[in-house]
XYZ file of N, CA and C in Angstrom:
426
model
N 24.086 21.555 18.127
C 22.664 21.560 18.363
C 21.894 21.383 17.055
N 22.315 22.081 15.971
C 21.640 21.949 14.682
C 21.721 20.529 14.153
N 22.898 19.913 14.344
C 23.055 18.538 13.873
C 22.113 17.610 14.617
N 21.956 17.826 15.923
C 21.045 17.023 16.713
C 19.605 17.249 16.241
N 19.224 18.500 16.014
C 17.897 18.828 15.527
C 17.642 18.166 14.179
N 18.618 18.251 13.281
C 18.492 17.639 11.972
C 18.321 16.135 12.110
N 19.129 15.528 12.966
C 19.043 14.087 13.185
C 17.667 13.713 13.724
N 17.207 14.448 14.733
C 15.892 14.153 15.312
C 14.781 14.374 14.306
N 14.893 15.401 13.480
C 13.886 15.661 12.457
C 13.803 14.546 11.441
N 14.951 14.055 11.012
C 14.959 12.952 10.050
C 14.414 11.689 10.679
N 14.711 11.458 11.931
C 14.189 10.279 12.606
C 12.669 10.338 12.682
N 12.141 11.503 12.991
C 10.686 11.642 13.068
C 10.052 11.392 11.710
N 10.674 11.872 10.634
C 10.134 11.659 9.290
C 10.119 10.184 8.932
N 11.200 9.476 9.226
C 11.260 8.073 8.828
C 10.274 7.227 9.634
N 10.024 7.585 10.897
C 9.043 6.835 11.685
C 7.650 7.038 11.101
N 7.316 8.259 10.702
C 6.034 8.586 10.117
C 5.829 7.871 8.782
N 6.889 7.611 8.081
C 6.857 6.931 6.786
C 6.204 5.546 6.891
N 6.242 4.942 8.069
C 5.726 3.590 8.242
C 4.339 3.562 8.879
N 3.644 4.690 8.783
C 2.262 4.785 9.255
C 1.392 5.264 8.101
N 0.222 4.679 7.969
C -0.691 5.008 6.880
C -2.105 4.946 7.429
N -2.980 5.795 6.915
C -4.373 5.803 7.352
C -5.295 5.648 6.148
N -6.269 4.767 6.288
C -7.353 4.639 5.318
C -8.600 5.199 5.982
N -9.298 6.101 5.291
C -10.493 6.712 5.855
C -11.707 6.296 5.028
N -12.649 5.676 5.716
C -13.887 5.226 5.076
C -15.056 5.802 5.871
N -16.276 5.420 5.510
C -17.457 5.874 6.243
C -17.435 5.410 7.703
N -16.637 4.387 8.003
C -16.569 3.877 9.382
C -15.482 4.560 10.202
N -14.754 5.514 9.593
C -13.742 6.263 10.334
C -12.344 6.083 9.783
N -11.369 6.503 10.583
C -9.959 6.409 10.205
C -9.387 5.097 10.733
N -8.695 4.383 9.856
C -8.112 3.087 10.206
C -6.610 3.168 9.957
N -5.841 2.955 11.025
C -4.400 3.160 10.988
C -3.659 1.848 10.777
N -2.623 1.913 9.953
C -1.825 0.740 9.607
C -0.340 1.027 9.809
N 0.390 0.015 10.239
C 1.846 0.033 10.271
C 2.286 -0.651 8.985
N 3.156 0.004 8.226
C 3.418 -0.493 6.873
C 4.904 -0.667 6.576
N 5.130 -1.471 5.563
C 6.420 -1.581 4.902
C 6.261 -0.892 3.557
N 7.368 -0.437 2.986
C 7.312 0.259 1.714
C 8.150 -0.481 0.687
N 7.565 -0.675 -0.488
C 8.262 -1.262 -1.635
C 8.317 -0.181 -2.702
N 9.504 0.408 -2.888
C 9.583 1.534 -3.824
C 10.736 1.438 -4.810
N 11.273 0.241 -4.982
C 12.206 0.034 -6.086
C 11.831 -1.279 -6.766
N 12.402 -1.538 -7.922
C 11.979 -2.693 -8.724
C 12.083 -4.015 -7.970
N 13.172 -4.244 -7.252
C 13.336 -5.533 -6.571
C 12.355 -5.683 -5.409
N 12.128 -4.600 -4.648
C 11.168 -4.665 -3.546
C 9.746 -4.862 -4.069
N 9.404 -4.158 -5.152
C 8.061 -4.304 -5.721
C 7.867 -5.703 -6.300
N 8.911 -6.284 -6.886
C 8.803 -7.633 -7.456
C 8.561 -8.678 -6.368
N 9.184 -8.531 -5.224
C 9.023 -9.498 -4.135
C 7.746 -9.244 -3.347
N 7.474 -7.993 -3.026
C 6.250 -7.656 -2.304
C 6.051 -8.509 -1.062
N 4.877 -9.092 -0.927
C 4.540 -9.920 0.232
C 4.642 -11.420 -0.064
N 5.418 -11.769 -1.083
C 5.616 -13.187 -1.387
C 6.228 -13.912 -0.192
N 5.844 -15.147 -0.039
C 6.397 -16.075 0.953
C 6.008 -15.751 2.397
N 5.203 -14.747 2.620
C 4.744 -14.436 3.982
C 3.644 -15.421 4.360
N 3.657 -15.855 5.604
C 2.624 -16.789 6.058
C 1.524 -16.096 6.852
N 1.735 -14.819 7.190
C 0.694 -14.068 7.889
C 0.912 -12.579 7.697
N -0.167 -11.844 7.904
C -0.128 -10.387 7.847
C -1.169 -9.902 8.838
N -0.739 -9.120 9.811
C -1.653 -8.636 10.847
C -2.760 -7.772 10.275
N -3.861 -7.610 11.010
C -5.006 -6.842 10.518
C -4.703 -5.356 10.332
N -3.698 -4.849 11.010
C -3.346 -3.436 10.887
C -1.940 -3.267 10.324
N -1.578 -4.190 9.438
C -0.277 -4.152 8.762
C -0.521 -4.163 7.263
N 0.476 -3.732 6.507
C 0.347 -3.757 5.059
C 1.635 -3.346 4.377
N 1.598 -3.375 3.052
C 2.747 -2.957 2.253
C 2.276 -1.949 1.228
N 2.971 -0.813 1.189
C 2.678 0.244 0.237
C 3.680 0.178 -0.906
N 3.172 0.021 -2.123
C 3.991 0.020 -3.329
C 3.906 1.414 -3.930
N 5.050 2.051 -4.120
C 5.093 3.403 -4.663
C 5.784 3.351 -6.023
N 5.074 3.813 -7.063
C 5.618 3.835 -8.427
C 6.095 5.236 -8.822
N 5.998 6.203 -7.915
C 6.487 7.577 -8.084
C 5.758 8.409 -9.130
N 4.938 7.804 -9.930
C 4.128 8.526 -10.909
C 2.885 7.691 -11.164
N 1.844 8.336 -11.646
C 0.624 7.597 -11.967
C 0.803 6.875 -13.292
N 0.458 5.593 -13.279
C 0.539 4.765 -14.478
C -0.318 3.525 -14.268
N -0.719 2.857 -15.341
C -1.439 1.594 -15.169
C -0.488 0.565 -14.556
N -0.972 -0.204 -13.604
C -0.167 -1.254 -12.992
C -0.987 -2.535 -12.940
N -0.290 -3.637 -12.793
C -0.941 -4.930 -12.692
C -0.143 -5.793 -11.715
N -0.850 -6.497 -10.848
C -0.221 -7.357 -9.853
C -0.674 -8.786 -10.067
N 0.026 -9.726 -9.465
C -0.392 -11.125 -9.439
C -0.079 -11.688 -8.072
N -0.460 -12.936 -7.851
C -0.289 -13.551 -6.542
C 0.681 -14.733 -6.572
N 1.464 -14.839 -7.606
C 2.440 -15.922 -7.691
C 3.345 -15.880 -6.455
N 3.552 -17.035 -5.846
C 4.397 -17.186 -4.646
C 3.891 -16.397 -3.434
N 2.648 -15.983 -3.469
C 2.044 -15.312 -2.317
C 1.164 -16.336 -1.615
N 1.403 -16.511 -0.322
C 0.806 -17.620 0.421
C -0.496 -17.268 1.137
N -0.812 -15.979 1.232
C -1.995 -15.536 1.974
C -2.883 -14.669 1.071
N -4.203 -14.686 1.293
C -5.081 -13.798 0.509
C -4.816 -12.346 0.869
N -4.919 -11.477 -0.135
C -4.659 -10.056 0.062
C -5.754 -9.213 -0.575
N -6.006 -8.054 0.011
C -6.794 -7.011 -0.638
C -5.796 -6.047 -1.257
N -5.989 -5.713 -2.524
C -5.119 -4.766 -3.226
C -5.903 -3.484 -3.443
N -5.385 -2.399 -2.896
C -6.052 -1.103 -2.959
C -5.252 -0.222 -3.910
N -5.860 0.178 -5.011
C -5.204 0.971 -6.053
C -5.520 2.448 -5.806
N -4.469 3.288 -5.712
C -4.620 4.642 -5.194
C -3.921 5.669 -6.090
N -4.611 6.782 -6.358
C -4.038 7.907 -7.110
C -2.974 8.611 -6.262
N -2.197 9.481 -6.897
C -1.141 10.230 -6.205
C -1.703 11.108 -5.086
N -2.956 11.560 -5.233
C -3.559 12.433 -4.220
C -4.227 11.659 -3.083
N -4.113 10.326 -3.085
C -4.668 9.500 -2.014
C -6.057 8.957 -2.262
N -6.691 9.330 -3.365
C -8.037 8.850 -3.680
C -7.967 7.394 -4.148
N -8.781 6.546 -3.551
C -8.814 5.126 -3.920
C -9.606 4.961 -5.203
N -8.974 4.320 -6.197
C -9.575 4.109 -7.514
C -10.398 2.828 -7.523
N -9.805 1.750 -7.069
C -10.506 0.473 -6.999
C -9.824 -0.440 -5.994
N -10.545 -1.491 -5.608
C -10.040 -2.453 -4.634
C -10.291 -3.852 -5.187
N -9.252 -4.660 -5.220
C -9.414 -6.072 -5.552
C -9.405 -6.824 -4.225
N -10.540 -7.420 -3.889
C -10.720 -8.054 -2.584
C -10.350 -9.537 -2.644
N -9.637 -9.986 -1.625
C -9.297 -11.399 -1.442
C -8.632 -12.032 -2.657
N -7.572 -11.418 -3.121
C -6.796 -12.038 -4.203
C -6.333 -13.423 -3.735
N -6.461 -14.402 -4.624
C -6.201 -15.798 -4.274
C -4.706 -16.105 -4.250
N -4.247 -16.762 -3.177
C -2.840 -17.169 -3.113
C -2.447 -18.006 -4.330
N -1.240 -17.797 -4.808
C -0.605 -18.542 -5.914
C -1.223 -18.283 -7.291
N -2.212 -17.418 -7.392
C -2.889 -17.187 -8.669
C -2.045 -16.264 -9.556
N -1.626 -16.748 -10.741
C -0.805 -15.912 -11.624
C -1.621 -14.965 -12.518
N -2.955 -14.965 -12.375
C -3.802 -14.097 -13.186
C -3.517 -12.627 -12.864
N -3.259 -11.808 -13.868
C -3.002 -10.384 -13.609
C -4.205 -9.683 -12.971
N -3.913 -8.805 -12.019
C -4.927 -7.987 -11.359
C -4.570 -6.537 -11.673
N -5.273 -5.931 -12.645
C -4.907 -4.578 -13.082
C -5.591 -3.478 -12.278
N -4.963 -2.319 -12.292
C -5.622 -1.126 -11.755
C -6.687 -0.718 -12.777
N -7.749 -0.082 -12.308
C -8.816 0.345 -13.211
C -8.451 1.628 -13.951
N -7.385 2.287 -13.505
C -6.922 3.554 -14.076
C -5.460 3.723 -13.670
N -4.779 4.707 -14.208
C -3.412 4.963 -13.744
C -3.410 5.295 -12.245
N -2.475 4.701 -11.508
C -2.329 4.926 -10.066
C -0.864 5.130 -9.733
N -0.614 5.774 -8.616
C 0.758 5.895 -8.132
C 1.067 4.808 -7.111
N 0.059 4.430 -6.317
C 0.269 3.501 -5.204
C -0.618 2.270 -5.319
N -0.115 1.174 -4.747
C -0.947 0.018 -4.448
C -0.651 -0.316 -2.995
N -1.716 -0.445 -2.205
C -1.561 -0.783 -0.791
C -2.170 -2.157 -0.584
N -1.350 -3.107 -0.126
C -1.819 -4.471 0.119
C -2.016 -4.681 1.612
N -3.203 -5.237 1.937
C -3.540 -5.563 3.319
C -4.109 -6.975 3.352
N -4.323 -7.495 4.545
C -4.853 -8.849 4.704
C -6.181 -8.992 3.968
N -6.373 -10.128 3.313
C -7.594 -10.389 2.569
C -8.831 -10.256 3.438
N -9.812 -9.504 2.959
C -11.060 -9.290 3.676
C -11.064 -8.067 4.573
N -9.888 -7.496 4.809
C -9.789 -6.350 5.725
C -10.485 -5.102 5.167
N -10.410 -4.878 3.850
C -11.069 -3.713 3.248
C -12.576 -3.752 3.532
N -13.189 -4.913 3.392
C -14.625 -5.038 3.678
C -14.904 -4.803 5.162
N -14.034 -5.294 6.034
C -14.219 -5.109 7.483
C -14.273 -3.639 7.865
N -13.475 -2.810 7.187
C -13.446 -1.387 7.539
C -14.353 -0.546 6.629
N -15.095 -1.219 5.739
C -16.044 -0.522 4.874
C -15.388 0.311 3.786
N -14.200 -0.069 3.349
C -13.459 0.700 2.349
C -14.053 0.503 0.963
N -14.115 1.602 0.194
C -14.649 1.527 -1.167
C -13.927 2.543 -2.051
N -14.106 2.402 -3.353
C -13.546 3.372 -4.302
C -14.074 4.751 -3.949
N -13.178 5.740 -4.016
C -13.530 7.100 -3.668
C -13.088 7.489 -2.265
N -12.855 6.503 -1.396
C -12.335 6.784 -0.054
C -10.888 7.250 -0.169
N -10.299 7.635 0.964
C -8.972 8.249 0.948
C -7.924 7.465 1.734
N -6.696 7.562 1.232
C -5.511 7.055 1.914
C -4.653 8.265 2.276
N -4.170 8.308 3.505
C -3.291 9.388 3.951
C -1.936 8.787 4.316
N -0.896 9.390 3.770
C 0.478 8.949 4.029
C 1.396 10.104 3.677
N 2.601 10.118 4.221
C 3.532 11.207 3.966
C 3.925 11.321 2.485
N 3.787 10.276 1.691
C 4.127 10.317 0.273
C 2.979 10.831 -0.613
N 1.785 10.899 -0.061
C 0.620 11.342 -0.824
C 0.709 12.844 -1.055
N 0.463 13.262 -2.297
C 0.455 14.700 -2.604
C -0.909 15.281 -2.284
N -0.981 16.566 -2.112
C -2.256 17.189 -1.728
C -2.983 17.816 -2.916
N -2.447 17.662 -4.112
C -3.124 18.213 -5.289
C -4.235 17.276 -5.722
N -5.329 17.788 -6.270
C -6.472 16.935 -6.668
C -6.168 16.004 -7.812
């Protein structure tokens, strides 16, 4: 019975891992996500994708707060890049990053996460710096 409980508990945790919420003045907006949390996954990111649904995205986890920079090389679709502190507070948003553009897109401050969503989606949901991201990896310390 304990083994079954443990198995079910782990299954519930992993399912929750692929759900993320962005909260803005317009309410809570839920996303189904993929996670990039090692060097090879972060390097590939959303390259070569031809579409990304309005409620889909990729969460990049760097495990600690640090300055980060992204580019759009080999990325075929416009993306919004949301730079987020370890506590879930959004630091800045780069809206509609241009496909194939190798120009670096830096975080405005050290961040733990970058959440990429379809280009223009952040504006649609009224997202701005200071809003919050909720996910099982987000810490609750300020």
